[in-house]
Amino acid sequence: MIDLEEKLLTRWSARKFLIAGIFIAAIGYLPLQLYVMFGPRDGNPIGLGLLFITATPVGLGVVAIGLIKLIVGFFLGRRI
């Protein structure tokens, strides 16, 4: 059982969590920002707003998991 737990903990490094979280947050933020910059002034991008509202907190949560994993690894003396 310990071997299985170790494999699950080391499958994704903190760096992968950070990159994935930033990517998810960017996927949620960039379409709405591009619409605001280049879209019509009287447009109402409801779908892009919903994408922003759901994807950005999820991405920031994944970044938080990566930061926690990075801090714990630092204190335990593990490699990043």
mmCIF file of C-alpha atoms in Angstrom:
data_model
loop_
_atom_site.group_PDB
_atom_site.id
_atom_site.type_symbol
_atom_site.label_atom_id
_atom_site.label_comp_id
_atom_site.label_asym_id
_atom_site.label_seq_id
_atom_site.Cartn_x
_atom_site.Cartn_y
_atom_site.Cartn_z
ATOM 1 C CA MET A 1 0.000 0.000 0.000
ATOM 2 C CA ILE A 2 2.838 2.400 0.744
ATOM 3 C CA ASP A 3 4.256 1.900 -2.754
ATOM 4 C CA LEU A 4 0.897 2.852 -4.296
ATOM 5 C CA GLU A 5 0.664 6.006 -2.191
ATOM 6 C CA GLU A 6 4.195 7.024 -3.138
ATOM 7 C CA LYS A 7 3.420 6.582 -6.829
ATOM 8 C CA LEU A 8 0.297 8.711 -6.528
ATOM 9 C CA LEU A 9 2.139 11.481 -4.691
ATOM 10 C CA THR A 10 5.029 11.615 -7.126
ATOM 11 C CA ARG A 11 3.040 11.331 -10.333
ATOM 12 C CA TRP A 12 2.622 15.091 -10.702
ATOM 13 C CA SER A 13 5.323 17.429 -9.491
ATOM 14 C CA ALA A 14 4.627 20.866 -8.049
ATOM 15 C CA ARG A 15 5.870 22.447 -11.272
ATOM 16 C CA LYS A 16 3.294 20.515 -13.318
ATOM 17 C CA PHE A 17 0.515 21.652 -10.984
ATOM 18 C CA LEU A 18 1.645 25.274 -11.296
ATOM 19 C CA ILE A 19 1.861 25.149 -15.092
ATOM 20 C CA ALA A 20 -1.497 23.387 -15.432
ATOM 21 C CA GLY A 21 -3.195 25.851 -13.081
ATOM 22 C CA ILE A 22 -1.847 28.889 -14.903
ATOM 23 C CA PHE A 23 -2.894 27.347 -18.214
ATOM 24 C CA ILE A 24 -6.449 26.657 -16.978
ATOM 25 C CA ALA A 25 -6.780 30.173 -15.573
ATOM 26 C CA ALA A 26 -5.484 31.679 -18.820
ATOM 27 C CA ILE A 27 -7.931 29.608 -20.881
ATOM 28 C CA GLY A 28 -10.738 31.054 -18.769
ATOM 29 C CA TYR A 29 -9.507 34.646 -18.822
ATOM 30 C CA LEU A 30 -8.107 35.278 -22.304
ATOM 31 C CA PRO A 31 -11.244 34.741 -24.449
ATOM 32 C CA LEU A 32 -13.233 37.269 -22.437
ATOM 33 C CA GLN A 33 -10.374 39.770 -22.447
ATOM 34 C CA LEU A 34 -9.950 39.431 -26.213
ATOM 35 C CA TYR A 35 -13.687 39.950 -26.691
ATOM 36 C CA VAL A 36 -13.579 43.076 -24.557
ATOM 37 C CA MET A 37 -10.616 44.420 -26.521
ATOM 38 C CA PHE A 38 -11.732 43.551 -30.059
ATOM 39 C CA GLY A 39 -15.451 42.767 -29.887
ATOM 40 C CA PRO A 40 -18.379 45.094 -30.446
ATOM 41 C CA ARG A 41 -19.037 47.743 -27.812
ATOM 42 C CA ASP A 42 -22.649 46.673 -27.278
ATOM 43 C CA GLY A 43 -21.897 42.936 -27.093
ATOM 44 C CA ASN A 44 -22.949 40.731 -24.220
ATOM 45 C CA PRO A 45 -20.592 37.711 -23.965
ATOM 46 C CA ILE A 46 -22.552 35.612 -21.466
ATOM 47 C CA GLY A 47 -20.851 32.347 -22.377
ATOM 48 C CA LEU A 48 -17.384 33.842 -22.120
ATOM 49 C CA GLY A 49 -18.280 35.333 -18.750
ATOM 50 C CA LEU A 50 -19.450 31.942 -17.490
ATOM 51 C CA LEU A 51 -16.230 30.373 -18.768
ATOM 52 C CA PHE A 52 -14.265 33.021 -16.872
ATOM 53 C CA ILE A 53 -16.276 32.525 -13.677
ATOM 54 C CA THR A 54 -15.730 28.743 -13.674
ATOM 55 C CA ALA A 55 -12.261 28.247 -15.163
ATOM 56 C CA THR A 56 -10.352 30.972 -13.345
ATOM 57 C CA PRO A 57 -11.104 29.806 -9.768
ATOM 58 C CA VAL A 58 -10.398 26.203 -10.771
ATOM 59 C CA GLY A 59 -7.061 27.246 -12.243
ATOM 60 C CA LEU A 60 -6.179 29.276 -9.181
ATOM 61 C CA GLY A 61 -7.106 26.290 -6.995
ATOM 62 C CA VAL A 62 -4.730 24.073 -8.962
ATOM 63 C CA VAL A 63 -2.023 26.730 -8.559
ATOM 64 C CA ALA A 64 -2.686 26.728 -4.796
ATOM 65 C CA ILE A 65 -2.289 22.928 -4.708
ATOM 66 C CA GLY A 66 1.000 23.293 -6.582
ATOM 67 C CA LEU A 67 2.236 25.942 -4.158
ATOM 68 C CA ILE A 68 1.301 23.804 -1.151
ATOM 69 C CA LYS A 69 3.048 20.821 -2.680
ATOM 70 C CA LEU A 70 6.100 22.982 -3.384
ATOM 71 C CA ILE A 71 6.240 24.285 0.199
ATOM 72 C CA VAL A 72 5.775 20.821 1.708
ATOM 73 C CA GLY A 73 8.486 19.428 -0.561
ATOM 74 C CA PHE A 74 10.795 22.251 0.453
ATOM 75 C CA PHE A 75 10.343 21.546 4.153
ATOM 76 C CA LEU A 76 10.704 17.796 3.692
ATOM 77 C CA GLY A 77 13.858 18.290 1.646
ATOM 78 C CA ARG A 78 12.491 16.727 -1.519
ATOM 79 C CA ARG A 79 13.439 17.744 -4.983
ATOM 80 C CA ILE A 80 11.081 20.042 -6.914
#
